[in-house]
mmCIF file of C-alpha atoms in Angstrom:
data_model
loop_
_atom_site.group_PDB
_atom_site.id
_atom_site.type_symbol
_atom_site.label_atom_id
_atom_site.label_comp_id
_atom_site.label_asym_id
_atom_site.label_seq_id
_atom_site.Cartn_x
_atom_site.Cartn_y
_atom_site.Cartn_z
ATOM 1 C CA MET A 1 0.000 0.000 0.000
ATOM 2 C CA LEU A 2 1.340 3.391 -0.997
ATOM 3 C CA GLU A 3 1.575 6.335 1.354
ATOM 4 C CA GLN A 4 -0.962 9.095 0.857
ATOM 5 C CA ALA A 5 1.398 11.451 -1.014
ATOM 6 C CA LEU A 6 2.202 8.771 -3.593
ATOM 7 C CA THR A 7 -1.461 7.890 -4.018
ATOM 8 C CA ALA A 8 -2.160 11.591 -4.594
ATOM 9 C CA VAL A 9 0.519 11.888 -7.283
ATOM 10 C CA ALA A 10 -0.861 8.749 -8.956
ATOM 11 C CA ALA A 11 -4.359 10.264 -8.899
ATOM 12 C CA ALA A 12 -3.000 13.501 -10.356
ATOM 13 C CA GLY A 13 -1.319 11.473 -13.092
ATOM 14 C CA GLY A 14 -4.561 9.723 -14.000
ATOM 15 C CA LEU A 15 -6.381 13.024 -14.083
ATOM 16 C CA ALA A 16 -3.680 14.634 -16.227
ATOM 17 C CA VAL A 17 -3.913 11.877 -18.843
ATOM 18 C CA VAL A 18 -7.669 12.236 -19.129
ATOM 19 C CA GLN A 19 -7.625 16.033 -19.102
ATOM 20 C CA ALA A 20 -4.990 16.188 -21.831
ATOM 21 C CA ALA A 21 -6.675 13.701 -24.188
ATOM 22 C CA GLY A 22 -8.069 15.534 -27.173
ATOM 23 C CA THR A 23 -6.341 18.831 -26.369
ATOM 24 C CA ASP A 24 -3.321 20.619 -27.796
ATOM 25 C CA ALA A 25 -1.294 19.293 -24.841
ATOM 26 C CA TRP A 26 -1.997 15.647 -25.705
ATOM 27 C CA THR A 27 1.100 14.966 -27.811
ATOM 28 C CA GLY A 28 3.476 16.190 -25.116
ATOM 29 C CA VAL A 29 1.627 14.537 -22.241
ATOM 30 C CA ARG A 30 1.302 11.283 -24.193
ATOM 31 C CA GLN A 31 5.053 11.149 -24.917
ATOM 32 C CA ALA A 32 6.077 12.156 -21.386
ATOM 33 C CA VAL A 33 3.746 9.681 -19.673
ATOM 34 C CA ALA A 34 4.829 6.825 -21.953
ATOM 35 C CA ARG A 35 8.471 7.665 -21.283
ATOM 36 C CA TRP A 36 7.763 7.724 -17.517
ATOM 37 C CA PHE A 37 6.161 4.275 -17.690
ATOM 38 C CA GLY A 38 8.863 2.909 -19.995
ATOM 39 C CA ARG A 39 11.691 3.935 -17.656
ATOM 40 C CA GLY A 40 14.222 3.422 -20.460
ATOM 41 C CA ASP A 41 12.567 0.333 -21.975
ATOM 42 C CA VAL A 42 11.666 1.269 -25.571
ATOM 43 C CA GLU A 43 9.236 -1.643 -26.019
ATOM 44 C CA ARG A 44 7.377 -0.850 -22.802
ATOM 45 C CA GLU A 45 7.177 2.800 -23.868
ATOM 46 C CA ARG A 46 5.642 1.715 -27.204
ATOM 47 C CA VAL A 47 3.035 -0.383 -25.372
ATOM 48 C CA GLU A 48 2.149 2.572 -23.154
ATOM 49 C CA LEU A 49 1.795 4.839 -26.195
ATOM 50 C CA GLU A 50 -0.743 2.368 -27.586
ATOM 51 C CA ARG A 51 -2.633 2.332 -24.265
ATOM 52 C CA LEU A 52 -2.663 6.113 -24.172
ATOM 53 C CA ASP A 53 -3.957 6.229 -27.751
ATOM 54 C CA ARG A 54 -6.781 3.828 -26.834
ATOM 55 C CA THR A 55 -7.691 6.071 -23.908
ATOM 56 C CA ALA A 56 -7.857 9.111 -26.184
ATOM 57 C CA GLU A 57 -9.960 7.176 -28.716
ATOM 58 C CA VAL A 58 -12.418 5.999 -26.063
ATOM 59 C CA LEU A 59 -12.833 9.513 -24.698
ATOM 60 C CA ALA A 60 -13.208 11.061 -28.166
ATOM 61 C CA ALA A 61 -15.902 8.541 -29.126
ATOM 62 C CA ALA A 62 -17.887 8.958 -25.912
ATOM 63 C CA GLU A 63 -21.526 9.889 -26.185
ATOM 64 C CA ALA A 64 -22.551 12.961 -24.213
ATOM 65 C CA ASP A 65 -24.452 10.903 -21.644
ATOM 66 C CA THR A 66 -21.461 8.637 -20.919
ATOM 67 C CA THR A 67 -18.605 11.142 -21.031
ATOM 68 C CA VAL A 68 -18.419 11.745 -17.277
ATOM 69 C CA SER A 69 -18.470 8.062 -16.324
ATOM 70 C CA LEU A 70 -15.893 7.175 -18.992
ATOM 71 C CA ARG A 71 -13.593 9.973 -17.828
ATOM 72 C CA VAL A 72 -13.859 8.789 -14.213
ATOM 73 C CA ARG A 73 -13.118 5.185 -15.233
ATOM 74 C CA GLN A 74 -10.144 6.209 -17.358
ATOM 75 C CA GLU A 75 -8.737 8.401 -14.553
ATOM 76 C CA ALA A 76 -9.059 5.489 -12.125
ATOM 77 C CA ALA A 77 -7.454 3.068 -14.576
ATOM 78 C CA TRP A 78 -4.432 5.326 -15.118
ATOM 79 C CA GLN A 79 -4.141 6.007 -11.387
ATOM 80 C CA THR A 80 -4.109 2.256 -10.745
ATOM 81 C CA ARG A 81 -1.439 1.706 -13.423
ATOM 82 C CA ILE A 82 0.742 4.454 -11.925
ATOM 83 C CA GLU A 83 0.296 3.036 -8.421
ATOM 84 C CA ALA A 84 1.283 -0.426 -9.683
ATOM 85 C CA VAL A 85 4.522 0.955 -11.127
ATOM 86 C CA LEU A 86 5.341 2.820 -7.917
ATOM 87 C CA GLU A 87 4.601 -0.233 -5.748
ATOM 88 C CA GLN A 88 7.101 -2.342 -7.730
ATOM 89 C CA LEU A 89 9.991 0.012 -6.995
ATOM 90 C CA ASP A 90 12.241 0.114 -3.940
ATOM 91 C CA ASP A 91 11.961 3.157 -1.666
ATOM 92 C CA THR A 92 14.642 5.233 -3.410
ATOM 93 C CA GLU A 93 13.423 4.394 -6.922
ATOM 94 C CA ARG A 94 9.824 5.033 -5.824
ATOM 95 C CA GLN A 95 10.669 8.509 -4.560
ATOM 96 C CA ASP A 96 12.648 9.303 -7.714
ATOM 97 C CA ALA A 97 9.795 8.092 -9.934
ATOM 98 C CA ALA A 98 7.250 10.105 -7.938
ATOM 99 C CA ASP A 99 9.433 13.210 -8.230
ATOM 100 C CA GLU A 100 9.744 12.670 -11.992
ATOM 101 C CA LEU A 101 5.978 12.287 -12.285
ATOM 102 C CA ARG A 102 5.359 15.450 -10.249
ATOM 103 C CA ALA A 103 7.756 17.368 -12.519
ATOM 104 C CA LEU A 104 6.029 15.960 -15.601
ATOM 105 C CA LEU A 105 2.626 16.984 -14.228
ATOM 106 C CA ASP A 106 3.860 20.475 -13.370
ATOM 107 C CA GLN A 107 5.205 20.889 -16.894
ATOM 108 C CA TYR A 108 1.852 20.018 -18.483
ATOM 109 C CA ARG A 109 -0.490 21.426 -15.860
ATOM 110 C CA ALA A 110 -3.464 23.001 -17.578
ATOM 111 C CA PRO A 111 -3.691 26.731 -17.149
ATOM 112 C CA ARG A 112 -6.635 28.002 -15.163
ATOM 113 C CA GLY A 113 -9.465 29.058 -17.392
ATOM 114 C CA ALA A 114 -12.333 27.728 -19.432
ATOM 115 C CA SER A 115 -12.699 25.817 -22.673
ATOM 116 C CA ALA A 116 -15.654 24.403 -24.554
ATOM 117 C CA ASP A 117 -16.331 21.803 -27.201
ATOM 118 C CA HIS A 118 -19.333 19.794 -28.403
ATOM 119 C CA ARG A 119 -19.433 17.884 -25.100
ATOM 120 C CA GLY A 120 -19.718 20.924 -22.857
ATOM 121 C CA VAL A 121 -17.639 23.417 -20.943
ATOM 122 C CA ALA A 122 -14.523 22.628 -18.872
ATOM 123 C CA ILE A 123 -13.407 25.124 -16.263
ATOM 124 C CA SER A 124 -10.235 24.993 -14.232
ATOM 125 C CA GLY A 125 -10.345 27.125 -11.123
ATOM 126 C CA ASP A 126 -13.130 28.594 -9.060
ATOM 127 C CA VAL A 127 -16.645 28.738 -10.439
ATOM 128 C CA ASN A 128 -19.574 30.580 -8.983
ATOM 129 C CA ALA A 129 -22.940 29.741 -10.522
ATOM 130 C CA ARG A 130 -25.990 31.625 -9.389
ATOM 131 C CA ALA A 131 -29.502 31.716 -10.712
ATOM 132 C CA THR A 132 -31.679 34.745 -10.174
ATOM 133 C CA ARG A 133 -35.282 35.671 -10.864
ATOM 134 C CA GLY A 134 -36.504 32.144 -11.372
ATOM 135 C CA GLY A 135 -33.461 30.970 -13.340
ATOM 136 C CA ILE A 136 -31.736 27.610 -12.886
ATOM 137 C CA ALA A 137 -28.005 27.046 -12.410
ATOM 138 C CA THR A 138 -26.756 23.487 -12.953
ATOM 139 C CA GLY A 139 -23.502 21.719 -13.627
ATOM 140 C CA VAL A 140 -21.506 18.534 -13.320
ATOM 141 C CA VAL A 141 -18.546 18.615 -10.973
ATOM 142 C CA ASN A 142 -15.436 16.518 -11.575
ATOM 143 C CA GLY A 143 -13.023 17.194 -8.754
ATOM 144 C CA GLU A 144 -12.993 18.874 -5.402
ATOM 145 C CA VAL A 145 -15.945 20.880 -4.110
ATOM 146 C CA ARG A 146 -15.808 23.191 -1.124
ATOM 147 C CA ILE A 147 -19.024 24.240 0.468
ATOM 148 C CA GLY A 148 -19.146 27.043 2.987
ATOM 149 C CA PRO A 149 -21.884 28.855 4.798
ATOM 150 C CA PRO A 150 -24.201 30.932 2.637
ATOM 151 C CA PRO A 151 -23.579 34.657 2.541
ATOM 152 C CA ARG A 152 -25.485 36.769 4.997
ATOM 153 C CA PRO A 153 -28.518 38.433 3.455
ATOM 154 C CA ASP A 154 -28.400 42.142 2.857
ATOM 155 C CA PRO A 155 -30.191 43.969 5.726
ATOM 156 C CA SER A 156 -32.611 45.402 3.169
ATOM 157 C CA GLN A 157 -33.793 41.845 2.420
ATOM 158 C CA GLY A 158 -35.080 41.369 5.946
#
């Protein structure tokens, strides 16, 4: 069983793969992740490139109603694969591999902002959605949610 910090970096790796698929960052992320898995073994790197390509194909072909569940499954699958690699290494190698993965993730971290395609809108960062005058605000959340107390009403509202 991996310590919490290593599990977190594995989760971040799975998320990075899925977030990059189908974007301009995909080529770089794909190569870097395959190289990380290959660890100098050209054949293993080739196999990982094929796996990464299958992931991108699955996500690109997803129907709108299955996109979220497919993304979650793919993130979990890549997290599990990363954890398996880390678990096979001795302590020193494990730390080095985790550091390499963190550096890789930092290099390809998506900038904060918003993007949209035919499947919907993706936003990195804080989002505030509010409906007024009978409107409806909805959304699907993939990631961390922080809920705090509601704001105090304006004194004029009673």
